[in-house]
N, CA, C and O of each residue as an XYZ file, in Angstrom:
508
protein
N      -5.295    126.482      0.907
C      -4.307    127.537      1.111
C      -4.161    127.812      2.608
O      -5.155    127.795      3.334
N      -3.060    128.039      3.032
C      -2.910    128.043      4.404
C      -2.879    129.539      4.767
O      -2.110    130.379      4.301
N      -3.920    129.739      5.746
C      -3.901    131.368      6.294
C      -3.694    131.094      7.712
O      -4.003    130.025      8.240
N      -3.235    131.950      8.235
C      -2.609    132.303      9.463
C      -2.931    134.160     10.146
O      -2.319    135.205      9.924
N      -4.066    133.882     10.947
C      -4.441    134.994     11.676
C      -4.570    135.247     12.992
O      -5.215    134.598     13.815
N      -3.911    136.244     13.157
C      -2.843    136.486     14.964
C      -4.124    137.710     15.345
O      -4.649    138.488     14.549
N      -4.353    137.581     16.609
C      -5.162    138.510     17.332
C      -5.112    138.817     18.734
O      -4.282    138.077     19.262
N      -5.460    139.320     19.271
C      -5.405    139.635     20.521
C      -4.178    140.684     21.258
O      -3.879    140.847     22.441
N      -3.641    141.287     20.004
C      -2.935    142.661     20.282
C      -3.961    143.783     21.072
O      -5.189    143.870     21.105
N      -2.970    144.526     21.637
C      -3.888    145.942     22.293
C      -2.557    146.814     23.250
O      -1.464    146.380     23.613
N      -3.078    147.948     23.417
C      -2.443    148.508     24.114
C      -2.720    148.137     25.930
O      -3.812    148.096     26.497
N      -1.373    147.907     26.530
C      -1.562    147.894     28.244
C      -0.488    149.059     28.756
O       0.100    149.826     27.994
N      -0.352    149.031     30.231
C       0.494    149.545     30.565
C       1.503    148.678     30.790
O       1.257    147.479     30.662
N       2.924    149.135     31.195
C       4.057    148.205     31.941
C       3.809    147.019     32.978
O       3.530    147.565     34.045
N       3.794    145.902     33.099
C       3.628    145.138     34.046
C       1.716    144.428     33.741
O       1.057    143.726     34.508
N       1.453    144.792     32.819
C       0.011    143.988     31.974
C       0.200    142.829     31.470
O       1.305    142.289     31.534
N      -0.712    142.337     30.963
C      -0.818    141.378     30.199
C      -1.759    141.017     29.094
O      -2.921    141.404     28.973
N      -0.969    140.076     28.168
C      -1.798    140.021     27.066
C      -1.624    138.583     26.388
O      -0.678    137.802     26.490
N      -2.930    138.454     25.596
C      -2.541    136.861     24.957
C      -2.890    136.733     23.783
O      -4.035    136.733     23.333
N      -2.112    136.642     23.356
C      -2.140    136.544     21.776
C      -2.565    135.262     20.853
O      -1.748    134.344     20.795
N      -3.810    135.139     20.114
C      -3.825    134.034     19.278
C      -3.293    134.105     18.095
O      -3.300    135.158     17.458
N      -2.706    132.875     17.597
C      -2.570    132.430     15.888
C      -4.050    131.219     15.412
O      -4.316    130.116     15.890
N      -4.553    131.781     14.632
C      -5.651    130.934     14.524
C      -5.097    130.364     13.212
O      -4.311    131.162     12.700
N      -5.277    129.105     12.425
C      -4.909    128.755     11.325
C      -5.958    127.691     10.413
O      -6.682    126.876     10.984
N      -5.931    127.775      9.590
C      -6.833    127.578      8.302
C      -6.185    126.787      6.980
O      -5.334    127.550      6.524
N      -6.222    126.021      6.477
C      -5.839    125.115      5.561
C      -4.514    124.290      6.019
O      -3.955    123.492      5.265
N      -4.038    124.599      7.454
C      -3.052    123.070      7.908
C      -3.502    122.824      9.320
O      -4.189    123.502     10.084
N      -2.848    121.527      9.458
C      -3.189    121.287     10.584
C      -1.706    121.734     11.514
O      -0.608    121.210     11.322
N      -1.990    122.805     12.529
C      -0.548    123.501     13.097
C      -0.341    122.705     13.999
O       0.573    123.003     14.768
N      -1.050    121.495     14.229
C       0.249    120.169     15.381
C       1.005    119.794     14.725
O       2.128    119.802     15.231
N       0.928    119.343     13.513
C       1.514    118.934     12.350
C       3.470    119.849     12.248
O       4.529    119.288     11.966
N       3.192    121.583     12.662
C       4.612    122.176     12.516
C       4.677    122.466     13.550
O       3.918    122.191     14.479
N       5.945    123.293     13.523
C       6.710    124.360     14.391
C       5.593    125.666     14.382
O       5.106    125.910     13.278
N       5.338    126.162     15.050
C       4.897    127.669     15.172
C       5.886    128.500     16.112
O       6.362    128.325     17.233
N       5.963    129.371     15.244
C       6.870    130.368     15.959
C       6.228    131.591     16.079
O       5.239    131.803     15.377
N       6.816    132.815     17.213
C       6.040    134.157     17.140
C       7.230    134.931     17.510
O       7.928    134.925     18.524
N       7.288    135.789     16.105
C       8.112    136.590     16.328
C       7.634    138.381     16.532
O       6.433    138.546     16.747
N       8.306    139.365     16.486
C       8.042    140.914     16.537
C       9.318    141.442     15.466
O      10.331    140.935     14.985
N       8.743    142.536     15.420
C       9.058    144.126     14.748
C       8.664    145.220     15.545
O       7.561    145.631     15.906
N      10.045    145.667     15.772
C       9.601    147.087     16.195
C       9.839    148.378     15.403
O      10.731    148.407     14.555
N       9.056    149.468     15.656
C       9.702    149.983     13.907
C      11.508    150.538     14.008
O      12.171    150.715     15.031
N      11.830    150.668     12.903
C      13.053    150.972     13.085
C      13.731    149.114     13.027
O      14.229    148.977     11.910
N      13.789    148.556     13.370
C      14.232    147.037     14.028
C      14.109    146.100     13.289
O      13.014    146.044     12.729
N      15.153    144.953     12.950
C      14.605    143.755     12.397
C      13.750    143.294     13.078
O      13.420    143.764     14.167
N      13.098    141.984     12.377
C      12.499    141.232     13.388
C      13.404    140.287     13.922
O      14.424    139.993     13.299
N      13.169    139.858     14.854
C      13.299    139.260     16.040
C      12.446    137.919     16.239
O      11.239    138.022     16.024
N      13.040    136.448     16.696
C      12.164    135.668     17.086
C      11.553    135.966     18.390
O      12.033    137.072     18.639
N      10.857    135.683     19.284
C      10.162    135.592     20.615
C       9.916    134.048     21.589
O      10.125    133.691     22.748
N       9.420    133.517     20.478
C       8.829    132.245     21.324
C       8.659    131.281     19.909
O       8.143    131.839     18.941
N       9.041    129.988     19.783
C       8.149    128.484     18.967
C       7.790    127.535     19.560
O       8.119    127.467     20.744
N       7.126    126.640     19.073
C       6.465    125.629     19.774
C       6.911    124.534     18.533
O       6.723    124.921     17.380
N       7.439    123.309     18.729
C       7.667    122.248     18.165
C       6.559    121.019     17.351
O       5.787    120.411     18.093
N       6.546    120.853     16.531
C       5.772    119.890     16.457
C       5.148    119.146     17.223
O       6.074    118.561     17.786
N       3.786    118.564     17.843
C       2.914    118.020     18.788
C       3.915    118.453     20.079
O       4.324    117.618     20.886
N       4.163    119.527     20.128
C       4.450    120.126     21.779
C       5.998    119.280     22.047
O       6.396    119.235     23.211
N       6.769    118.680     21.042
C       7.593    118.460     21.662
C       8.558    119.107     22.378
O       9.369    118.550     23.118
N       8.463    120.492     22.127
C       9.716    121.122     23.010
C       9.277    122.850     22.852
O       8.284    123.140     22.186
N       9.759    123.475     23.239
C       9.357    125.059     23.131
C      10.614    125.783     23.227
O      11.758    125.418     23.496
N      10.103    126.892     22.939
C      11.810    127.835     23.479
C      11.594    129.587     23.030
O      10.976    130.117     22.106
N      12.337    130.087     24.051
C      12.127    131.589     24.014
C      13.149    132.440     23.984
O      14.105    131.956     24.589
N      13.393    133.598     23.503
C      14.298    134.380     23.558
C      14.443    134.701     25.278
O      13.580    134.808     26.150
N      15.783    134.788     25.316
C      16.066    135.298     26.780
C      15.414    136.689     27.491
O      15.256    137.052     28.657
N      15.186    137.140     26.462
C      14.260    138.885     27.415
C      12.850    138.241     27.540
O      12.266    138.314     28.622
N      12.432    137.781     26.761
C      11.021    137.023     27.578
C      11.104    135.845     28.094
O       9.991    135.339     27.956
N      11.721    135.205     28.552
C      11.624    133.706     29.186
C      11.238    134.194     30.483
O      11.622    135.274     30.932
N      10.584    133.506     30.996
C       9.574    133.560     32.589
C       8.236    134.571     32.878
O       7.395    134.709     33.766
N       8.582    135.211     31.528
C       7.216    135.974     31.594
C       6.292    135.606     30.396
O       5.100    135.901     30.483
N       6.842    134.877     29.096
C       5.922    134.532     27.860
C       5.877    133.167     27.999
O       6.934    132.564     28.188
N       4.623    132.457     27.926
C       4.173    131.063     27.483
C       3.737    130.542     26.184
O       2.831    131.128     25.592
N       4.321    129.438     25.651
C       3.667    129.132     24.242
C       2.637    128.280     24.247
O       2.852    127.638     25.276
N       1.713    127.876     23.797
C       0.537    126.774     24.020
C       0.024    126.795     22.830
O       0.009    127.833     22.168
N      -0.590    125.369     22.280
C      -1.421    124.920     21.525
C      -2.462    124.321     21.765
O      -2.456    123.363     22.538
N      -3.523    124.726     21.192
C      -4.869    124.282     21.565
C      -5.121    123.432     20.075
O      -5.567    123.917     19.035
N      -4.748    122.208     20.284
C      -5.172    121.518     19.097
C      -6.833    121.551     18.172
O      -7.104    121.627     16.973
N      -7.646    121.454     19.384
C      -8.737    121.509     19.053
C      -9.332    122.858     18.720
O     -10.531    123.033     18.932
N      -8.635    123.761     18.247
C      -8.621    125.012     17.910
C      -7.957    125.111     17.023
O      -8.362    126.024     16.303
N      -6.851    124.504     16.544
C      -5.832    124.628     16.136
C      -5.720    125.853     15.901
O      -6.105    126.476     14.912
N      -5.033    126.322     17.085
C      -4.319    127.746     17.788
C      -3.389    127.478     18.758
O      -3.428    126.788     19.777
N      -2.299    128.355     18.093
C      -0.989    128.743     19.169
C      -1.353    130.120     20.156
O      -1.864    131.118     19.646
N      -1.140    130.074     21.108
C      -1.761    131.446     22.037
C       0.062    131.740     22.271
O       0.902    130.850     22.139
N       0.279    132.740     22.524
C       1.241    133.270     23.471
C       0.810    134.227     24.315
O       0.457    135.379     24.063
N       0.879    133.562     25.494
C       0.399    134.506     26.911
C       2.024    135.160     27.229
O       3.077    134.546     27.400
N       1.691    136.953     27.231
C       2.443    137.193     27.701
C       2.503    138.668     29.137
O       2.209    139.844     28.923
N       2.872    138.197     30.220
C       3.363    138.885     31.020
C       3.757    139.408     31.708
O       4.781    138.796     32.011
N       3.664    140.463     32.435
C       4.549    141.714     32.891
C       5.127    142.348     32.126
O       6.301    142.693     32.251
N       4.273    142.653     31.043
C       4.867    143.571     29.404
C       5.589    144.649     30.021
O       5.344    145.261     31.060
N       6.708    144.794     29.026
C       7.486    146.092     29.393
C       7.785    146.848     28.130
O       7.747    146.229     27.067
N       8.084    148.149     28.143
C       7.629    149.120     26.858
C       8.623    148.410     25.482
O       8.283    148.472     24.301
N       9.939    147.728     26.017
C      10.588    147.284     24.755
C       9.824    146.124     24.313
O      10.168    145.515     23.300
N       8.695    145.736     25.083
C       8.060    144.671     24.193
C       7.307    144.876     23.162
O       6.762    143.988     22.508
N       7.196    146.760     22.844
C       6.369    147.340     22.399
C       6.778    146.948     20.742
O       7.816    147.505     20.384
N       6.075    146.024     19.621
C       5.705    145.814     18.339
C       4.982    145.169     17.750
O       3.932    145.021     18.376
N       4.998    144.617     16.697
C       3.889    143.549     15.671
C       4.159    142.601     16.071
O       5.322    142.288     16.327
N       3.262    141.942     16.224
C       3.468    140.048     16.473
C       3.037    139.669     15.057
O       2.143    140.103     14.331
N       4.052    138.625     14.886
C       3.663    137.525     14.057
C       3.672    136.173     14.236
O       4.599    135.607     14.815
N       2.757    135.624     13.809
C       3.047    134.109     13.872
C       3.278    133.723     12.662
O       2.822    134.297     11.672
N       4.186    132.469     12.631
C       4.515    131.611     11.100
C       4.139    130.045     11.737
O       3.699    129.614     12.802
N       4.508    129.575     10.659
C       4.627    128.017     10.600
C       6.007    127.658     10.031
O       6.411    128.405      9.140
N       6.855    126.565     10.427
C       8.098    126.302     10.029
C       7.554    125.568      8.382
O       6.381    125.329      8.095
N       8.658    125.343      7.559
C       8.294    124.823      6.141
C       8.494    123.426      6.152
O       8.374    122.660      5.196
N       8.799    123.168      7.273
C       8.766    121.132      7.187
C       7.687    120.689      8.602
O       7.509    121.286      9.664
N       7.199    119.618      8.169
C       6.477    119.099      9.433
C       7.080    118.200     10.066
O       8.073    117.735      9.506
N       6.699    117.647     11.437
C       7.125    116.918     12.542
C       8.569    117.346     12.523
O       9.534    116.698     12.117
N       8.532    118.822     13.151
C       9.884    119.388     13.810
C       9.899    119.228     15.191
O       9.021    119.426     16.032
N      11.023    118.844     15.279
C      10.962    117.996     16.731
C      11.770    119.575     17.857
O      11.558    119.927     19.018
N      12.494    120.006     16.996
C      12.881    121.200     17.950
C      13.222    122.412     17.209
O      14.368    122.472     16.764
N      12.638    123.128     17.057
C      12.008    124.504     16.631
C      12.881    125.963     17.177
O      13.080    126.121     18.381
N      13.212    126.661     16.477
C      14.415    127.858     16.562
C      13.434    129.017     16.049
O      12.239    129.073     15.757
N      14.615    130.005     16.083
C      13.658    131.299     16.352
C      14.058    131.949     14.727
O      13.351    132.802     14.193
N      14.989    131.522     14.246
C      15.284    131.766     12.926
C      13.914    132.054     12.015
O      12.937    131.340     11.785
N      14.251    133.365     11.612
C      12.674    133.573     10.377
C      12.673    132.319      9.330
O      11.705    131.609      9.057
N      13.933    132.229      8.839
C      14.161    131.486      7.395
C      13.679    130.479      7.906
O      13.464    130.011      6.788
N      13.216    129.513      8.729
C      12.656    128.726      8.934
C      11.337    128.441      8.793
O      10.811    127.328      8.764
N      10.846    129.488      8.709
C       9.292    129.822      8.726
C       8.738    129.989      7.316
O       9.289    130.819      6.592
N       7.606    129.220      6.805
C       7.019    129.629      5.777
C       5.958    130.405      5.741
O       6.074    131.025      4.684
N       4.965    130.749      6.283
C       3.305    130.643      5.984
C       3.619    132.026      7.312
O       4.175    131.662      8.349
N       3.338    133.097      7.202
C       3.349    134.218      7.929
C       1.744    135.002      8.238
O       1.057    135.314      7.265
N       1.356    135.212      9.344
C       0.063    136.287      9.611
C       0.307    137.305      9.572
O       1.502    137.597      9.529
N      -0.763    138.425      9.565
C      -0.495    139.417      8.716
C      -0.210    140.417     10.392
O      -0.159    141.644     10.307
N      -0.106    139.967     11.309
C       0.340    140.510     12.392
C      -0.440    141.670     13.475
O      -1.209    142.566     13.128
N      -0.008    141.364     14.791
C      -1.208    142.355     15.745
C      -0.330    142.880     16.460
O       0.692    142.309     16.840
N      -0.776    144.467     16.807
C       0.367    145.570     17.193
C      -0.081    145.544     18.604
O      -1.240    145.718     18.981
N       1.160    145.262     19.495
C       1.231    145.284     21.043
C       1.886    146.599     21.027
O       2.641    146.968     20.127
N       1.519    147.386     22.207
C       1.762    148.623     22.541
C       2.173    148.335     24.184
O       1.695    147.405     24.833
N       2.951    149.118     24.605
C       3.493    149.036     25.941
C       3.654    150.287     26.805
O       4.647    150.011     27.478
N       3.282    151.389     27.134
C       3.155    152.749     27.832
C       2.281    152.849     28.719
O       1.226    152.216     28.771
N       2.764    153.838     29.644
C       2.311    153.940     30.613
C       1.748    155.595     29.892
O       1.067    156.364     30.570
């Protein structure tokens, strides 16, 4: 059974940083897409950042591009997203998924794409 557990939420101030793991358990996540999306309350979710099958390609929503990184640590099999110079609208739940097909060569921010969801870690953003 495939579990998917995201950590490394916490509260910072504006201009902090934080890095978030997806740790995963019954697949192998080089194998998909990982994506990390948020919720803020009130808000749909939102994609953030995916990572492509064996790193072929990445991609980010435009309010975080130059400040969020995606990475896979195969030998962990963990997706990290380092992110920062947090700013308070970054303030919600992270999630990570896995896309529902393997060897995705280029990976979107679309939920419906995603099967296998973590149960999510709350980033806070205030000064």
């Amino acid at each position: 059974q495939v579990q998917l557990v995201e950590s490394g939420g916490g509260s910072v101030q504006p201009g902090g940083s934080l890095k978030l793991s997806c740790e995963a358990s019954g697949v192998t996540l080089d194998t998909y897409a990982v994506g990390w999306f948020r919720q803020a309350p009130g808000q749909e979710r939102e994609g953030v950042s995916c990572i492509a099958s064996s790193d072929e390609s990445a991609f980010y929503r435009t309010s975080v591009k130059d400040r969020f990184t995606i990475h896979r640590d195969k030998a962990k099999n963990t997706v990290y997203l380092q992110m920062n110079n947090l700013q308070p609208e970054d303030t919600a739940v992270y999630y990570c998924a896995t896309s529902g097909f393997a060897n995705v060569v280029v990976c979107g921010l679309n939920q419906f794409g995603y099967d296998n969801w973590g149960q999510g870690t709350q980033v806070t953003v205030s000064s």
